[in-house]
Amino acid sequence: METRGSRRLLLPVAVLLVLAALAGVLTLAARGRAERPAAGRAATTPATTPAGPAPVDLAARVDEYTAGFVQGGPYTAPDAGQRRALADGVLGLLDGDTERADRALARVGYRRAEFTEAATGRRVAELADATAEAQRGWGRVYLDLSVRSAWSVQVPHPVSDARTEALGVEVFRAAPGGVLVLAGAHRRAGPDGSSDVAHRTDTVFAAVVEALTGRGLPGIQVHGFDEGSLPGQDAVVSPGAGQPGSAAELTAAGLGRAGYAVCRAWREKCGQLGGTTNVEGRFAAGVGVPWLHVELGNGLRTEPARRAVVAGVLADTALAWGPRP
């Protein structure tokens, strides 16, 4: 017989049983969700997402590549046929003819690779020595494949002009349509200045830059100087052996607005930092293509925040040239 006291005892028990059952249901639901993460992700991922390797951090890749560049390191001078083959490979890729590019590159042991650059999400082609990179020291070329190539950033003295290699990457990232041309050895690696690609015409670097310039691509070549050699100046902007134009003015003005003291080589004395003997600059002047020689003090290259500002200014110049339609 049910009594009032027994009902008082049964009520809490019933409540506890209901709560326990509810907890069990919630636990099972949560477990089901945890066991189906792939389905949840698939529902929010476009079916057209391209498959492929993980994105590549170009800055880290270039740092790894240049880490072994040292004075007196290995360097093998290329012959005329080798220089021509590499220039032909670059031009083939510039024209969108990958088969032609790959044939030319293969003749000298180079290969083309493509990847998504992590910082920009853009597709990039890398042309690199696949057989004797550490011994020959001929360099690498990176092309932005997202739009038609429109300009180049040239790094002739990686490591020896500290962190110009990092600056080149940052400029390449900051504006579409770029080609990054990177020397493959310390400027004092080869005997008798043979690896100083800014002052030798018999290098892969010169051959590639001349091929690009011959197609009408303007270029920015980045260098570094010791501030003690030009006191009171943070940077030198020069058209090299050519005539100053809007690009030189735009670059100098941008660096000035950023708070840096800029020597404009076309209208004032900038010591020996005008780049008038630079072989790539002389070639550009001869064919009438805009070209800039930009010398930067140590802090503007080695301090990340200041280097980023400089990269932004140089990218603005590149954007003014713009990707070609």
Coordinates of C-alpha atoms in Angstrom, one line a residue, residues 196-203 205-207 209-210 221 275-285 291:
D196 CA 79.9 38.8 -58.7
V197 CA 76.9 38.6 -61.0
A198 CA 76.3 42.4 -60.9
H199 CA 79.6 43.0 -62.6
R200 CA 79.9 40.0 -64.9
T201 CA 78.1 39.3 -68.1
D202 CA 79.1 35.6 -68.2
T203 CA 76.7 34.4 -65.5
F205 CA 72.0 35.6 -63.4
A206 CA 73.0 38.1 -66.1
A207 CA 71.6 35.8 -68.9
V209 CA 67.9 39.1 -66.3
E210 CA 68.8 40.1 -69.9
Q221 CA 67.9 45.3 -58.2
G275 CA 75.3 51.4 -59.9
T276 CA 76.4 52.9 -63.2
T277 CA 78.8 50.0 -63.9
N278 CA 76.2 47.3 -63.1
V279 CA 75.9 45.0 -66.2
E280 CA 72.2 44.4 -65.9
G281 CA 71.6 48.1 -65.6
R282 CA 73.7 48.8 -68.6
F283 CA 71.8 46.2 -70.6
A284 CA 68.4 47.8 -69.6
A285 CA 69.6 51.2 -70.5
W291 CA 65.6 49.6 -64.2

